[in-house]
PDB file of C-alpha atoms in Angstrom:
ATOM      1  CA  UNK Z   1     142.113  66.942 187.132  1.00  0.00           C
ATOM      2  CA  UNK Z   2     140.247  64.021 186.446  1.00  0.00           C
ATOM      3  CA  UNK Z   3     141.511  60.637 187.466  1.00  0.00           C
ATOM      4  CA  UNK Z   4     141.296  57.281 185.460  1.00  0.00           C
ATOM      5  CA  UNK Z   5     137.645  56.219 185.508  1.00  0.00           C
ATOM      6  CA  UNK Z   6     135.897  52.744 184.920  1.00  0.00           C
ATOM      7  CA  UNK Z   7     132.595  52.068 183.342  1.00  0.00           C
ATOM      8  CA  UNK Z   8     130.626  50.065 184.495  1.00  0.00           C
ATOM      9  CA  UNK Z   9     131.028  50.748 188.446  1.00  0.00           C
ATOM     10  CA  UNK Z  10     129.081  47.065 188.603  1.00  0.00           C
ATOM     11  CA  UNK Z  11     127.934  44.270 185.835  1.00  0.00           C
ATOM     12  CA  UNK Z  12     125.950  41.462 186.605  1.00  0.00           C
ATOM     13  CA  UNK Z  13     125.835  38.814 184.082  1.00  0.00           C
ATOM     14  CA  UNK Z  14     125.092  35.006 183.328  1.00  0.00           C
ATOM     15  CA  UNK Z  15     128.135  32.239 182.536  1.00  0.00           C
ATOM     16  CA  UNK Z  16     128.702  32.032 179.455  1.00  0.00           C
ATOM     17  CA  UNK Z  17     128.101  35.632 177.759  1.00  0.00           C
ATOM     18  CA  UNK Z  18     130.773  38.387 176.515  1.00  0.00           C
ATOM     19  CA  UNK Z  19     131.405  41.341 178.688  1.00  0.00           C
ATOM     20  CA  UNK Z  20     133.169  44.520 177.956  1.00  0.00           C
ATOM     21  CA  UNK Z  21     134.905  46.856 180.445  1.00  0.00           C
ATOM     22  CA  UNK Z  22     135.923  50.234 179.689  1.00  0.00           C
ATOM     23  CA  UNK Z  23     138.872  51.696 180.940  1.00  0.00           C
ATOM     24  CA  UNK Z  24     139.487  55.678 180.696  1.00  0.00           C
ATOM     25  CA  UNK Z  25     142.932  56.820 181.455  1.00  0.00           C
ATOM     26  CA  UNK Z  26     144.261  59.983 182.993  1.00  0.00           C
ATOM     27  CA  UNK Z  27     144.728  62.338 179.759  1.00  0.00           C
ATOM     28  CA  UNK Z  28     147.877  62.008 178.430  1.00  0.00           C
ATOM     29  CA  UNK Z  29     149.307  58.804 180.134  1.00  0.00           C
ATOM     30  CA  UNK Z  30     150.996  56.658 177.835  1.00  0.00           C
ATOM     31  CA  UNK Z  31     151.087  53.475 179.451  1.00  0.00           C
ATOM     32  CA  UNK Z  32     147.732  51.342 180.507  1.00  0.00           C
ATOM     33  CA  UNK Z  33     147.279  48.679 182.889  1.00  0.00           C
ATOM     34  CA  UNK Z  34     144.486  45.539 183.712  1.00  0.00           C
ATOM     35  CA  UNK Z  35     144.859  44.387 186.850  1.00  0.00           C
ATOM     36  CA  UNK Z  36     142.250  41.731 188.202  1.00  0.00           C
ATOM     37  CA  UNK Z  37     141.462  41.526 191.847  1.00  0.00           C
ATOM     38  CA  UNK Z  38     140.004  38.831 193.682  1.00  0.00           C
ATOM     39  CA  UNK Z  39     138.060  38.438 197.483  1.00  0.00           C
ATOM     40  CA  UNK Z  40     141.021  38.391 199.795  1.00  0.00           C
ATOM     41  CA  UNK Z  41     143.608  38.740 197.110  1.00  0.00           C
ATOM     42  CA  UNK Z  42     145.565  41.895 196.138  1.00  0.00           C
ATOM     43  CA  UNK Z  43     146.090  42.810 192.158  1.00  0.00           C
ATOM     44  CA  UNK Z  44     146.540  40.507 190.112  1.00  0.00           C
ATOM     45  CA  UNK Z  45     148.711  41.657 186.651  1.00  0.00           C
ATOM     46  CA  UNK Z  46     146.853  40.981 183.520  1.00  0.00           C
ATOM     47  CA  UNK Z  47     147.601  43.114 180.978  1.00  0.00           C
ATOM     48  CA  UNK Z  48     150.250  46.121 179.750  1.00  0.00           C
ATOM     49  CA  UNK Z  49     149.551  48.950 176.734  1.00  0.00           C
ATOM     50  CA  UNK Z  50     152.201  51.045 175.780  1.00  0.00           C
ATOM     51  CA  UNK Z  51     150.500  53.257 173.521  1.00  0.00           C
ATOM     52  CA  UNK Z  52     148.026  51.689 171.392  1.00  0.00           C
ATOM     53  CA  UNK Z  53     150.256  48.145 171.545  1.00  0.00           C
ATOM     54  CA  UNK Z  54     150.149  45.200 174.063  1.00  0.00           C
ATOM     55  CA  UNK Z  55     153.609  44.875 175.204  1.00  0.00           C
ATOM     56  CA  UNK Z  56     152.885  42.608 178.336  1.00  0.00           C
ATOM     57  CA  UNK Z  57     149.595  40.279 178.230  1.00  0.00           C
ATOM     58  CA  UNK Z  58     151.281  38.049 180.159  1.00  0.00           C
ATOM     59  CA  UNK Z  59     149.042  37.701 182.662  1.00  0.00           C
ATOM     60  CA  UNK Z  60     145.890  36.891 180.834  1.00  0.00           C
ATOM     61  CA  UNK Z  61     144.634  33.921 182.035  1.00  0.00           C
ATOM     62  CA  UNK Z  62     143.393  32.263 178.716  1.00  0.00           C
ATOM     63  CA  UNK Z  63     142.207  33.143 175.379  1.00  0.00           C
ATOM     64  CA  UNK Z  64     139.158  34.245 176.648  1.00  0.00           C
ATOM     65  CA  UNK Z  65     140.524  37.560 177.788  1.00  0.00           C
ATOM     66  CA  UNK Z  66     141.486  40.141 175.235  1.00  0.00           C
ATOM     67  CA  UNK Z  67     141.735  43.953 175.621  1.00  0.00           C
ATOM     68  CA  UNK Z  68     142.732  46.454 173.262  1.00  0.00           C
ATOM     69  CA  UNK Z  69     143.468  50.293 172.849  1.00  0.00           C
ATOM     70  CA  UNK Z  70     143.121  50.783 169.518  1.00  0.00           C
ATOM     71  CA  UNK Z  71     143.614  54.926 169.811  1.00  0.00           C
ATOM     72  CA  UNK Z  72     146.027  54.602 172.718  1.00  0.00           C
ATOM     73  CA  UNK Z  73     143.711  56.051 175.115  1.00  0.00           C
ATOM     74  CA  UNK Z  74     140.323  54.242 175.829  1.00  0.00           C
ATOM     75  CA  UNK Z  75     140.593  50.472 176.582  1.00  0.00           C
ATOM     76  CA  UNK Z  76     138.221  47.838 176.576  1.00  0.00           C
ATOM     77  CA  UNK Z  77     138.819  44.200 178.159  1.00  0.00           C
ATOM     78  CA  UNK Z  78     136.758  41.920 176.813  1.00  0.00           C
ATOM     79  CA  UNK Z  79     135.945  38.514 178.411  1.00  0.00           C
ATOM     80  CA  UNK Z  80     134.059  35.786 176.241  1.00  0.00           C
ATOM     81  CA  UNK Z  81     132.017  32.874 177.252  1.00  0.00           C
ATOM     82  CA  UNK Z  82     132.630  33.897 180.891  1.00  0.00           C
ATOM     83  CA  UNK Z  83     133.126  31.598 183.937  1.00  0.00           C
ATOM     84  CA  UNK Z  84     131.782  31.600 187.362  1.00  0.00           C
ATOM     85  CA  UNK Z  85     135.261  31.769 188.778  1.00  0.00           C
ATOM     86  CA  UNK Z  86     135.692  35.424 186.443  1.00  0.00           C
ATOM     87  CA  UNK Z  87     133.854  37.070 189.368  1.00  0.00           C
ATOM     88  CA  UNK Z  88     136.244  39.888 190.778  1.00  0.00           C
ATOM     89  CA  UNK Z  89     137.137  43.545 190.355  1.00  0.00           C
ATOM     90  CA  UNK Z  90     138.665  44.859 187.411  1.00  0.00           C
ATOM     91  CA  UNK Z  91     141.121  47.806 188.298  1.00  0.00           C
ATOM     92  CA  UNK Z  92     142.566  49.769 185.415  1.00  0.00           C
ATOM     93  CA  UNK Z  93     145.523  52.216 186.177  1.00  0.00           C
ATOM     94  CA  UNK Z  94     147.886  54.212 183.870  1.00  0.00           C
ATOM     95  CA  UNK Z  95     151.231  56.081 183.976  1.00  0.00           C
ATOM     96  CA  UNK Z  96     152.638  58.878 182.282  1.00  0.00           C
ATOM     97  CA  UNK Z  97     155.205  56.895 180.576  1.00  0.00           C
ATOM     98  CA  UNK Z  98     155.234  53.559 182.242  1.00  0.00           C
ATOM     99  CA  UNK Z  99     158.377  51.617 183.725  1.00  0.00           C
ATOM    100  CA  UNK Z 100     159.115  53.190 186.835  1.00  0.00           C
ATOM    101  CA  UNK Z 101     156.355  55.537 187.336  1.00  0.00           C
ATOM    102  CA  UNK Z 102     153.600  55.407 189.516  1.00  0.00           C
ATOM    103  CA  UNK Z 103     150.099  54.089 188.383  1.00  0.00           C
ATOM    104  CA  UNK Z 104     147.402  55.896 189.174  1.00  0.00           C
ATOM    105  CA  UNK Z 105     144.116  52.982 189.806  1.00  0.00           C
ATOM    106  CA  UNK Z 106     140.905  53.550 188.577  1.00  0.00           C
ATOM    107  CA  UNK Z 107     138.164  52.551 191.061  1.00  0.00           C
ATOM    108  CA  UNK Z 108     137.538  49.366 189.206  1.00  0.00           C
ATOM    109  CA  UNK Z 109     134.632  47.276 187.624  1.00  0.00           C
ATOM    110  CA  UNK Z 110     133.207  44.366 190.098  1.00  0.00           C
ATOM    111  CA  UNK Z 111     132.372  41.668 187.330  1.00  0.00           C
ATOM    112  CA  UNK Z 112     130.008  38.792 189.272  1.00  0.00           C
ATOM    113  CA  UNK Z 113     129.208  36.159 187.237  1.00  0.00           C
ATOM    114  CA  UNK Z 114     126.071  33.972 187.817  1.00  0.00           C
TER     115      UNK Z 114
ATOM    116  CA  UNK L   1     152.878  30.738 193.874  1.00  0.00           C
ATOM    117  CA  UNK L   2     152.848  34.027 195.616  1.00  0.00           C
ATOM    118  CA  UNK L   3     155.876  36.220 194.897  1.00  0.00           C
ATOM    119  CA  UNK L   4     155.124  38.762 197.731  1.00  0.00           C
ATOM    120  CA  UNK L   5     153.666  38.089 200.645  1.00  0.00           C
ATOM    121  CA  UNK L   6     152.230  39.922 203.724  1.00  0.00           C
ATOM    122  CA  UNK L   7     151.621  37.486 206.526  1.00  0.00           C
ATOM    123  CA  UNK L   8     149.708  39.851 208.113  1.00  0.00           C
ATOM    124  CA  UNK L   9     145.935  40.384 207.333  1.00  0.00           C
ATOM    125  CA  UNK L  10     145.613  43.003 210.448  1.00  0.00           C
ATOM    126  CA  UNK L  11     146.781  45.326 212.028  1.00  0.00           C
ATOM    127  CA  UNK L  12     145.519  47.564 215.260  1.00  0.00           C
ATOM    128  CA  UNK L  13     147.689  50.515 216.325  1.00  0.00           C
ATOM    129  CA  UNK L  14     146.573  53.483 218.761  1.00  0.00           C
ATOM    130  CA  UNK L  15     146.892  56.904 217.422  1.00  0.00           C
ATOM    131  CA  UNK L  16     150.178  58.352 218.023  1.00  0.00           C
ATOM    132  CA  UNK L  17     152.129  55.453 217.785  1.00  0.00           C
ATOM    133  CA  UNK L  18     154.385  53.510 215.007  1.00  0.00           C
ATOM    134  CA  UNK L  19     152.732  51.095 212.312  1.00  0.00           C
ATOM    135  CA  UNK L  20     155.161  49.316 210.813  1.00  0.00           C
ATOM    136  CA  UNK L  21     153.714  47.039 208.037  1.00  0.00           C
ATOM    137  CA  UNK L  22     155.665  44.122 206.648  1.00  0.00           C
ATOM    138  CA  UNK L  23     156.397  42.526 203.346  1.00  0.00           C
ATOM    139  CA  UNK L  24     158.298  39.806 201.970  1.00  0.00           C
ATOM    140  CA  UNK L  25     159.421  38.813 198.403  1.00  0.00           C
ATOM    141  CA  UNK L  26     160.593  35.483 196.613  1.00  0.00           C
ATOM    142  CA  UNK L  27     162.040  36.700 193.899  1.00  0.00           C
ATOM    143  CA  UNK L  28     165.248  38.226 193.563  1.00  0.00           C
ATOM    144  CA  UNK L  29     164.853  39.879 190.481  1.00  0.00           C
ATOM    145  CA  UNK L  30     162.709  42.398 191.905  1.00  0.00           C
ATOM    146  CA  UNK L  31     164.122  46.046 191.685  1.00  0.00           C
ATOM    147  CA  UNK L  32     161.674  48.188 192.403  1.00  0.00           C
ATOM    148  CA  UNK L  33     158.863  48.422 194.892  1.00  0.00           C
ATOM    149  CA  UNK L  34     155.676  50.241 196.046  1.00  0.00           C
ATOM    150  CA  UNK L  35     153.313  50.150 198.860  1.00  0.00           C
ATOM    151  CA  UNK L  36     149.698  51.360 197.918  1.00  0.00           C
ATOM    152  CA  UNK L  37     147.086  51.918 200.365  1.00  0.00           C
ATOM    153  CA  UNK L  38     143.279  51.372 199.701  1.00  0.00           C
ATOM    154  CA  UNK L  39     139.710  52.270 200.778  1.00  0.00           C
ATOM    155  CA  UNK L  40     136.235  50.440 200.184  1.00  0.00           C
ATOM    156  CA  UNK L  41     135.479  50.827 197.173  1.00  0.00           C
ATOM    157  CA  UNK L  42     138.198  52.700 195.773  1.00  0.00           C
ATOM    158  CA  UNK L  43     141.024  51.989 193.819  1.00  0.00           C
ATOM    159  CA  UNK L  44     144.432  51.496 195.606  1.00  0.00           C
ATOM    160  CA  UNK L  45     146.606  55.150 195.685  1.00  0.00           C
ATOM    161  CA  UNK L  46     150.390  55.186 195.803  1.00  0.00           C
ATOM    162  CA  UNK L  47     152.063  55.712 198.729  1.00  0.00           C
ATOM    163  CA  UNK L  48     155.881  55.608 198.502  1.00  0.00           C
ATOM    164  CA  UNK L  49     158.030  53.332 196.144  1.00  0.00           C
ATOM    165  CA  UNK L  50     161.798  52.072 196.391  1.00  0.00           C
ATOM    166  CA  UNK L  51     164.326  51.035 194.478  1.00  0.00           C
ATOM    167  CA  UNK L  52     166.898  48.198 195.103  1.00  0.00           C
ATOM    168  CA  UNK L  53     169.530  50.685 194.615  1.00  0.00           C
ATOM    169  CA  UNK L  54     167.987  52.425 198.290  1.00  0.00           C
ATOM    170  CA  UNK L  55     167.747  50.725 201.387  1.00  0.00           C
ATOM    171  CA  UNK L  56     165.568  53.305 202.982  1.00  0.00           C
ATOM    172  CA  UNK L  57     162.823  56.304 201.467  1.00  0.00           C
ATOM    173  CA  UNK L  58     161.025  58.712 203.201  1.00  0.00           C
ATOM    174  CA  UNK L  59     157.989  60.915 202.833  1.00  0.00           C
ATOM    175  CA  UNK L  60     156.853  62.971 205.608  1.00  0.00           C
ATOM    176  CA  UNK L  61     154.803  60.462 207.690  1.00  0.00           C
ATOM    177  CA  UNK L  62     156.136  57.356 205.662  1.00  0.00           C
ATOM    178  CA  UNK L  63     159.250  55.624 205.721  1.00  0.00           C
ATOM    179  CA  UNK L  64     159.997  52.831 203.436  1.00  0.00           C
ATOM    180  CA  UNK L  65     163.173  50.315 204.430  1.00  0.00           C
ATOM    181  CA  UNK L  66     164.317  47.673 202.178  1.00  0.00           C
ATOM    182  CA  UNK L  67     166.433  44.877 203.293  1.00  0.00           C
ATOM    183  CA  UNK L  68     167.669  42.910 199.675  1.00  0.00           C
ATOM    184  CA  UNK L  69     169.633  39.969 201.977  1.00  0.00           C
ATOM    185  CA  UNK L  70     166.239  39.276 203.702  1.00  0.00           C
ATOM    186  CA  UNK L  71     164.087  40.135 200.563  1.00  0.00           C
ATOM    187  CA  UNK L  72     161.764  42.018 203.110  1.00  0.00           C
ATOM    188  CA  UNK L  73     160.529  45.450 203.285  1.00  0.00           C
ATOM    189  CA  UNK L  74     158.652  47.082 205.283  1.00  0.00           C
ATOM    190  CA  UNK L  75     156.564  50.465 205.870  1.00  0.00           C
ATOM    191  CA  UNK L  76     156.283  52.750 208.835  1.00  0.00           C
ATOM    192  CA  UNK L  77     153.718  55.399 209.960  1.00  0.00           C
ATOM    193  CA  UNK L  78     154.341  57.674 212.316  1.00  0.00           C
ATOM    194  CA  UNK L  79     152.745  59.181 213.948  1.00  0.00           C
ATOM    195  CA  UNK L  80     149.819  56.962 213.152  1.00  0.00           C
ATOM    196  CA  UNK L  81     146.087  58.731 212.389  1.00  0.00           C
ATOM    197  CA  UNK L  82     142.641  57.465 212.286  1.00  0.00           C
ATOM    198  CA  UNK L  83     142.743  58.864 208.646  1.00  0.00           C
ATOM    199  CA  UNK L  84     145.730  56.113 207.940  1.00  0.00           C
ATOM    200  CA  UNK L  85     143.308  52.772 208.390  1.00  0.00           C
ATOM    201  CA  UNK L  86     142.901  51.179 205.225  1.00  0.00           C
ATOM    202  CA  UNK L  87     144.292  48.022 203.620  1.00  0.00           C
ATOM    203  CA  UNK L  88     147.798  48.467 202.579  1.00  0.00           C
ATOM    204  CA  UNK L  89     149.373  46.440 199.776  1.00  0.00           C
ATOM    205  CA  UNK L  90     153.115  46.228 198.721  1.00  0.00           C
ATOM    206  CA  UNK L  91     154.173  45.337 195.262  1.00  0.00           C
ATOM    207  CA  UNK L  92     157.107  44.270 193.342  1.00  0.00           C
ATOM    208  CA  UNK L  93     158.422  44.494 189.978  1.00  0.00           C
ATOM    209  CA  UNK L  94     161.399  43.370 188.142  1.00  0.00           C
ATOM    210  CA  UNK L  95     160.299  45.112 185.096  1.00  0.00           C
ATOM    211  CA  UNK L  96     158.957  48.623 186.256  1.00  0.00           C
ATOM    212  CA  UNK L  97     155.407  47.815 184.785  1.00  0.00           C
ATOM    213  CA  UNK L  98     154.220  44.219 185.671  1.00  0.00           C
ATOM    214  CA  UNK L  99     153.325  43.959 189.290  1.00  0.00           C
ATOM    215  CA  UNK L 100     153.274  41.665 191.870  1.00  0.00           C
ATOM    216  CA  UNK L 101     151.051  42.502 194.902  1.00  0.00           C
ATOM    217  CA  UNK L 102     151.045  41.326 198.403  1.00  0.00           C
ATOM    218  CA  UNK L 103     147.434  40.401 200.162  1.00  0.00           C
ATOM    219  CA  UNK L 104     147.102  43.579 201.555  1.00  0.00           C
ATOM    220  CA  UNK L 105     147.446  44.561 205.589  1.00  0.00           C
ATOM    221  CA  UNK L 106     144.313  46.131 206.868  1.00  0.00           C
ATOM    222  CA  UNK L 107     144.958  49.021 209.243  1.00  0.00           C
ATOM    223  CA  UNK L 108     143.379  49.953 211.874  1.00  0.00           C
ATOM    224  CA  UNK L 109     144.496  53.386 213.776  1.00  0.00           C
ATOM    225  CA  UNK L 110     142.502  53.690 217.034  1.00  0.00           C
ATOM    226  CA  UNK L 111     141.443  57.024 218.340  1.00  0.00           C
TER     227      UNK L 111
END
């Protein structure tokens, strides 16, 4: 079956402008996860959607990070105004019901800010 | 602050042998862990997991160990296969959902 996929595979883009990254889940998983991953650096949490609800963004950085799910499948992470320092790749996973299971990773967007 | 840590960045092991891959944790809270191994390019894929209630899992060619006193885990391949070198990460989680990952281990089975 098909696995969770991530669109775009690359984006290029200048500090300062919004990007969107799309997440698409394995069919039928509940719960959604952002993870950000840096050069050298293993996952770093961002964000949790059970359903079409946030119930972890603990791990956003700032306010310039928002992601939503507003059908509880398809999410988008959306970074304003970004930052030189924003450059990294995004992995998305998701899990059938979340807590406890495994996540299943996406192979992620690399975001590289200029 | 790095809640899990994996001191090493490397790893070289000849085909055949043992890898055992290390991990270490801060945070006591943590009940549940994974170890996920990755290619280039490609998001990480599951391995194994354990929970704090276990002190050692198993699957086939992978054996996970937990030691709570030590907060310390650690993974072991054997027999070790070319097909096994990636970079392996562990992960933590008090919560079942939010995540803490080591650095990652990069493997490296010799044929």
């Amino acid at each position: 079956g098909a696995g969770v996929s991530q669109t775009p595979s690359n984006k290029v883009t200048e500090k300062g402008k919004y990007v969107e990254l799309r997440c698409d889940p394995i069919s039928g998983h509940t719960a959604l996860y952002w993870y950000r991953q840096s050069l050298g650096q293993g996952p770093e949490f961002l964000i949790y959607f059970q359903g079409t609800g946030a119930a972890d963004d603990s791990g956003l950085p700032n306010d310039r990070f928002f992601a939503v799910r507003p059908e509880g499948s398809v999410s988008t992470l959306k970074i304003q105004r970004t930052e030189r320092g924003d450059s990294a790749v995004y992995l998305c996973a998701s899990s059938l019901q979340g807590s406890y299971n495994e996540q299943f990773f996406g192979p992620g967007t690399r975001l590289t800010v200029l | 602050d790095q809640q899990v840590k994996q001191n090493s960045p490397s790893l070289s092991v000849q085909e055949g042998r043992i890898s055992i891959l290390n991990c270490d944790y801060t945070n006591s809270m943590f009940d549940y862990f994974l170890w996920y191994k990755k290619y280039p390019a490609e998001g990480p894929t599951f391995l194994i997991s354990i929970s704090s209630i276990k002190d050692k899992n198993e699957d086939g060619r992978f054996t996970v160990f937990l030691n709570k006193s030590a907060k310390h885990l650690s993974l072991h391949i054997v027999p070790s296969q070319p097909g096994d070198s990636a970079v392996y990460f562990c992960a933590a989680s008090a919560t079942g959902n939010q995540f803490y990952f080591g650095t990652g281990t990069s493997l490296t089975v010799i044929p």
